[in-house]
Amino acid sequence: MLKSTSASDGAGIQAAQMILNREIDIVITRFVGLNVFSMLSSKGIDTLLFTTGSVADAIQAYKDNDLERLESPNSPGKDFSGVQKREYKRPRKQI
């Protein structure tokens, strides 16, 4: 098991490189960006989605075959300036 890392400043790519250098078949994660997803997929490594809970919960969900296999990246990623993309949410009107 690898330590969780943030994807800021290329940490996702660094984590993917560590994964590729080991005998790992799956990655369980909440988010995966395009570059990392492509790297893992090209080597036959499945990316499974787990959104809430502890590491122990994720492992149990895997054992119970209760995780979704990602078919594409699910992270909003960064734009070409390196700025994190965020979904715009309209402010609620106050009543």
CSV table of N, CA and C in Angstrom, one decimal:
chain,number,residue,atom,x,y,z
A,1,MET,N,0.8,-1.2,0.0
A,1,MET,CA,0.0,0.0,0.0
A,1,MET,C,0.9,1.2,0.0
A,2,LEU,N,0.6,2.2,-0.9
A,2,LEU,CA,1.3,3.4,-0.9
A,2,LEU,C,0.6,4.5,-0.2
A,3,LYS,N,1.4,5.4,0.4
A,3,LYS,CA,0.9,6.6,1.1
A,3,LYS,C,0.1,7.5,0.1
A,4,SER,N,-1.0,8.0,0.6
A,4,SER,CA,-1.8,8.9,-0.2
A,4,SER,C,-1.1,10.2,-0.5
A,5,THR,N,-1.2,10.7,-1.7
A,5,THR,CA,-0.6,12.0,-2.0
A,5,THR,C,-1.6,12.9,-2.7
A,6,SER,N,-1.3,14.2,-2.6
A,6,SER,CA,-2.2,15.1,-3.3
A,6,SER,C,-1.7,15.3,-4.7
A,7,ALA,N,-2.6,15.6,-5.6
A,7,ALA,CA,-2.2,15.7,-7.0
A,7,ALA,C,-1.7,17.0,-7.4
A,8,SER,N,-1.5,17.9,-6.4
A,8,SER,CA,-1.0,19.2,-6.8
A,8,SER,C,0.5,19.1,-7.1
A,9,ASP,N,1.0,20.0,-8.0
A,9,ASP,CA,2.4,20.1,-8.4
A,9,ASP,C,2.9,18.7,-8.9
A,10,GLY,N,2.1,17.9,-9.6
A,10,GLY,CA,2.7,16.7,-10.2
A,10,GLY,C,2.8,15.5,-9.3
A,11,ALA,N,2.3,15.6,-8.1
A,11,ALA,CA,2.4,14.5,-7.2
A,11,ALA,C,1.6,13.3,-7.7
A,12,GLY,N,0.6,13.5,-8.5
A,12,GLY,CA,-0.1,12.4,-9.1
A,12,GLY,C,0.7,11.6,-10.0
A,13,ILE,N,1.5,12.3,-10.8
A,13,ILE,CA,2.4,11.7,-11.8
A,13,ILE,C,3.5,10.9,-11.0
A,14,GLN,N,4.0,11.5,-10.0
A,14,GLN,CA,5.1,10.9,-9.2
A,14,GLN,C,4.5,9.6,-8.5
A,15,ALA,N,3.3,9.6,-8.0
A,15,ALA,CA,2.7,8.5,-7.4
A,15,ALA,C,2.5,7.4,-8.5
A,16,ALA,N,2.0,7.8,-9.7
A,16,ALA,CA,1.8,6.8,-10.8
A,16,ALA,C,3.1,6.1,-11.1
A,17,GLN,N,4.2,6.9,-11.2
A,17,GLN,CA,5.5,6.3,-11.5
A,17,GLN,C,5.9,5.3,-10.4
A,18,MET,N,5.6,5.6,-9.1
A,18,MET,CA,5.9,4.6,-8.1
A,18,MET,C,5.1,3.3,-8.3
A,19,ILE,N,3.8,3.5,-8.7
A,19,ILE,CA,2.9,2.4,-8.9
A,19,ILE,C,3.4,1.5,-10.1
A,20,LEU,N,3.8,2.2,-11.1
A,20,LEU,CA,4.3,1.5,-12.3
A,20,LEU,C,5.6,0.7,-12.1
A,21,ASN,N,6.4,1.1,-11.1
A,21,ASN,CA,7.6,0.5,-10.7
A,21,ASN,C,7.4,-0.7,-9.8
A,22,ARG,N,6.2,-1.0,-9.4
A,22,ARG,CA,5.9,-2.1,-8.5
A,22,ARG,C,4.9,-3.0,-9.2
A,23,GLU,N,4.7,-4.2,-8.6
A,23,GLU,CA,3.7,-5.1,-9.1
A,23,GLU,C,2.4,-4.8,-8.5
A,24,ILE,N,1.7,-3.8,-9.0
A,24,ILE,CA,0.4,-3.4,-8.6
A,24,ILE,C,-0.6,-3.6,-9.7
A,25,ASP,N,-1.7,-4.2,-9.4
A,25,ASP,CA,-2.8,-4.4,-10.4
A,25,ASP,C,-3.9,-3.4,-10.3
A,26,ILE,N,-4.2,-2.9,-9.2
A,26,ILE,CA,-5.3,-1.9,-9.0
A,26,ILE,C,-4.9,-0.7,-8.2
A,27,VAL,N,-5.6,0.4,-8.4
A,27,VAL,CA,-5.4,1.6,-7.6
A,27,VAL,C,-6.8,1.9,-7.1
A,28,ILE,N,-7.0,2.2,-5.8
A,28,ILE,CA,-8.3,2.6,-5.3
A,28,ILE,C,-8.1,4.1,-4.9
A,29,THR,N,-9.0,4.9,-5.5
A,29,THR,CA,-8.8,6.3,-5.3
A,29,THR,C,-10.1,7.1,-5.4
A,30,ARG,N,-10.1,8.3,-5.0
A,30,ARG,CA,-11.3,9.2,-5.1
A,30,ARG,C,-11.3,9.9,-6.4
A,31,PHE,N,-10.1,10.4,-6.8
A,31,PHE,CA,-10.0,11.2,-8.0
A,31,PHE,C,-8.7,10.7,-8.8
A,32,VAL,N,-8.8,10.7,-10.1
A,32,VAL,CA,-7.7,10.4,-11.0
A,32,VAL,C,-7.8,11.3,-12.2
A,33,GLY,N,-6.7,12.0,-12.5
A,33,GLY,CA,-6.6,12.9,-13.6
A,33,GLY,C,-6.3,12.2,-14.9
A,34,LEU,N,-6.3,12.9,-16.0
A,34,LEU,CA,-6.1,12.3,-17.3
A,34,LEU,C,-4.7,11.7,-17.5
A,35,ASN,N,-3.7,12.4,-17.1
A,35,ASN,CA,-2.3,11.8,-17.3
A,35,ASN,C,-2.1,10.6,-16.5
A,36,VAL,N,-2.5,10.6,-15.3
A,36,VAL,CA,-2.3,9.4,-14.4
A,36,VAL,C,-3.2,8.3,-14.9
A,37,PHE,N,-4.4,8.6,-15.2
A,37,PHE,CA,-5.3,7.5,-15.7
A,37,PHE,C,-4.7,6.8,-16.9
A,38,SER,N,-4.2,7.7,-17.9
A,38,SER,CA,-3.6,7.1,-19.1
A,38,SER,C,-2.4,6.3,-18.8
A,39,MET,N,-1.6,6.7,-17.9
A,39,MET,CA,-0.4,6.0,-17.5
A,39,MET,C,-0.7,4.6,-16.9
A,40,LEU,N,-1.7,4.6,-16.0
A,40,LEU,CA,-2.1,3.4,-15.4
A,40,LEU,C,-2.8,2.4,-16.3
A,41,SER,N,-3.7,3.0,-17.1
A,41,SER,CA,-4.4,2.1,-18.1
A,41,SER,C,-3.5,1.5,-19.1
A,42,SER,N,-2.5,2.2,-19.5
A,42,SER,CA,-1.6,1.7,-20.6
A,42,SER,C,-0.8,0.5,-20.1
A,43,LYS,N,-0.7,0.3,-18.8
A,43,LYS,CA,0.0,-0.8,-18.2
A,43,LYS,C,-1.0,-1.8,-17.6
A,44,GLY,N,-2.3,-1.7,-17.9
A,44,GLY,CA,-3.3,-2.7,-17.5
A,44,GLY,C,-3.7,-2.6,-16.0
A,45,ILE,N,-3.4,-1.4,-15.4
A,45,ILE,CA,-3.7,-1.2,-14.0
A,45,ILE,C,-5.1,-0.6,-13.9
A,46,ASP,N,-6.0,-1.3,-13.2
A,46,ASP,CA,-7.4,-0.8,-13.0
A,46,ASP,C,-7.4,0.2,-12.0
A,47,THR,N,-8.3,1.2,-12.2
A,47,THR,CA,-8.5,2.3,-11.2
A,47,THR,C,-9.9,2.2,-10.7
A,48,LEU,N,-10.0,2.0,-9.4
A,48,LEU,CA,-11.3,1.8,-8.7
A,48,LEU,C,-11.7,3.0,-7.9
A,49,LEU,N,-13.0,3.3,-7.9
A,49,LEU,CA,-13.5,4.5,-7.2
A,49,LEU,C,-13.9,4.2,-5.8
A,50,PHE,N,-13.4,5.0,-4.9
A,50,PHE,CA,-13.9,4.9,-3.5
A,50,PHE,C,-13.9,6.3,-3.0
A,51,THR,N,-15.1,6.8,-2.6
A,51,THR,CA,-15.3,8.2,-2.3
A,51,THR,C,-15.2,8.6,-0.8
A,52,THR,N,-15.7,7.8,0.1
A,52,THR,CA,-15.7,8.2,1.5
A,52,THR,C,-15.4,7.0,2.3
A,53,GLY,N,-14.7,7.3,3.5
A,53,GLY,CA,-14.4,6.3,4.4
A,53,GLY,C,-12.9,6.1,4.6
A,54,SER,N,-12.5,5.2,5.4
A,54,SER,CA,-11.1,5.0,5.8
A,54,SER,C,-10.5,4.0,4.8
A,55,VAL,N,-9.2,3.9,4.9
A,55,VAL,CA,-8.4,2.9,4.1
A,55,VAL,C,-9.0,1.5,4.4
A,56,ALA,N,-9.3,1.2,5.6
A,56,ALA,CA,-9.9,-0.1,6.0
A,56,ALA,C,-11.2,-0.3,5.3
A,57,ASP,N,-12.0,0.8,5.2
A,57,ASP,CA,-13.3,0.7,4.5
A,57,ASP,C,-13.1,0.4,3.0
A,58,ALA,N,-12.1,1.1,2.5
A,58,ALA,CA,-11.8,0.9,1.0
A,58,ALA,C,-11.4,-0.6,0.8
A,59,ILE,N,-10.6,-1.1,1.6
A,59,ILE,CA,-10.1,-2.5,1.5
A,59,ILE,C,-11.3,-3.4,1.6
A,60,GLN,N,-12.2,-3.2,2.6
A,60,GLN,CA,-13.3,-4.0,2.7
A,60,GLN,C,-14.3,-3.9,1.5
A,61,ALA,N,-14.5,-2.7,1.0
A,61,ALA,CA,-15.3,-2.5,-0.2
A,61,ALA,C,-14.7,-3.3,-1.4
A,62,TYR,N,-13.4,-3.3,-1.5
A,62,TYR,CA,-12.7,-4.1,-2.5
A,62,TYR,C,-13.0,-5.6,-2.4
A,63,LYS,N,-12.8,-6.1,-1.1
A,63,LYS,CA,-13.0,-7.5,-0.9
A,63,LYS,C,-14.5,-7.9,-1.1
A,64,ASP,N,-15.4,-6.9,-0.9
A,64,ASP,CA,-16.8,-7.2,-1.1
A,64,ASP,C,-17.2,-7.0,-2.6
A,65,ASN,N,-16.2,-6.6,-3.4
A,65,ASN,CA,-16.5,-6.4,-4.8
A,65,ASN,C,-17.5,-5.2,-5.0
A,66,ASP,N,-17.4,-4.2,-4.2
A,66,ASP,CA,-18.3,-3.1,-4.1
A,66,ASP,C,-17.7,-1.8,-4.6
A,67,LEU,N,-16.7,-1.8,-5.5
A,67,LEU,CA,-16.1,-0.6,-6.0
A,67,LEU,C,-16.4,-0.5,-7.5
A,68,GLU,N,-16.5,0.7,-8.0
A,68,GLU,CA,-16.8,0.9,-9.4
A,68,GLU,C,-15.4,1.1,-10.1
A,69,ARG,N,-15.3,0.4,-11.3
A,69,ARG,CA,-14.1,0.5,-12.1
A,69,ARG,C,-14.3,1.8,-12.9
A,70,LEU,N,-13.3,2.7,-12.9
A,70,LEU,CA,-13.4,3.9,-13.7
A,70,LEU,C,-13.0,3.6,-15.1
A,71,GLU,N,-13.7,4.1,-16.0
A,71,GLU,CA,-13.5,3.9,-17.4
A,71,GLU,C,-12.8,5.1,-18.0
A,72,SER,N,-12.8,6.2,-17.2
A,72,SER,CA,-12.1,7.5,-17.7
A,72,SER,C,-11.7,8.3,-16.5
A,73,PRO,N,-10.9,9.3,-16.6
A,73,PRO,CA,-10.5,10.1,-15.5
A,73,PRO,C,-11.7,10.8,-14.9
A,74,ASN,N,-11.7,11.1,-13.6
A,74,ASN,CA,-12.8,11.8,-13.0
A,74,ASN,C,-12.4,13.0,-12.2
A,75,SER,N,-11.2,13.5,-12.4
A,75,SER,CA,-10.7,14.7,-11.8
A,75,SER,C,-10.9,15.9,-12.7
A,76,PRO,N,-11.3,17.0,-12.1
A,76,PRO,CA,-11.4,18.2,-13.0
A,76,PRO,C,-10.0,18.6,-13.6
A,77,GLY,N,-9.0,18.2,-12.9
A,77,GLY,CA,-7.6,18.5,-13.5
A,77,GLY,C,-7.3,20.0,-13.4
A,78,LYS,N,-6.2,20.3,-14.2
A,78,LYS,CA,-5.8,21.7,-14.2
A,78,LYS,C,-5.8,22.2,-15.6
A,79,ASP,N,-5.9,23.5,-15.8
A,79,ASP,CA,-5.9,24.0,-17.2
A,79,ASP,C,-4.4,24.3,-17.5
A,80,PHE,N,-4.2,24.8,-18.7
A,80,PHE,CA,-2.8,24.9,-19.2
A,80,PHE,C,-2.0,25.9,-18.4
A,81,SER,N,-2.6,26.8,-17.6
A,81,SER,CA,-1.8,27.7,-16.8
A,81,SER,C,-1.4,27.0,-15.5
A,82,GLY,N,-1.9,25.8,-15.2
A,82,GLY,CA,-1.5,25.2,-14.0
A,82,GLY,C,-2.5,25.5,-12.9
A,83,VAL,N,-3.6,26.2,-13.1
A,83,VAL,CA,-4.6,26.6,-12.2
A,83,VAL,C,-5.6,25.5,-12.1
A,84,GLN,N,-5.9,25.1,-10.9
A,84,GLN,CA,-6.9,24.1,-10.6
A,84,GLN,C,-8.3,24.6,-11.2
A,85,LYS,N,-8.9,23.7,-12.0
A,85,LYS,CA,-10.2,24.0,-12.5
A,85,LYS,C,-11.3,23.8,-11.4
A,86,ARG,N,-12.2,24.7,-11.3
A,86,ARG,CA,-13.3,24.5,-10.4
A,86,ARG,C,-14.6,24.7,-11.1
A,87,GLU,N,-15.6,23.9,-10.7
A,87,GLU,CA,-16.9,24.1,-11.2
A,87,GLU,C,-17.6,25.3,-10.6
A,88,TYR,N,-18.1,26.2,-11.4
A,88,TYR,CA,-18.8,27.3,-10.9
A,88,TYR,C,-20.2,27.0,-10.4
A,89,LYS,N,-20.4,27.4,-9.2
A,89,LYS,CA,-21.7,27.2,-8.6
A,89,LYS,C,-22.3,28.6,-8.3
A,90,ARG,N,-23.5,28.8,-8.8
A,90,ARG,CA,-24.2,30.1,-8.6
A,90,ARG,C,-24.6,30.2,-7.1
A,91,PRO,N,-24.3,31.4,-6.5
A,91,PRO,CA,-24.7,31.6,-5.1
A,91,PRO,C,-26.2,31.5,-5.0
A,92,ARG,N,-26.6,31.0,-3.8
A,92,ARG,CA,-28.1,30.9,-3.6
A,92,ARG,C,-28.6,32.2,-3.2
A,93,LYS,N,-29.9,32.4,-3.6
A,93,LYS,CA,-30.5,33.7,-3.3
A,93,LYS,C,-31.0,33.6,-1.8
A,94,GLN,N,-30.8,34.7,-1.1
A,94,GLN,CA,-31.2,34.7,0.3
A,94,GLN,C,-32.7,35.2,0.3
A,95,ILE,N,-33.5,34.5,1.1
A,95,ILE,CA,-34.9,34.8,1.2
A,95,ILE,C,-35.1,35.7,2.4
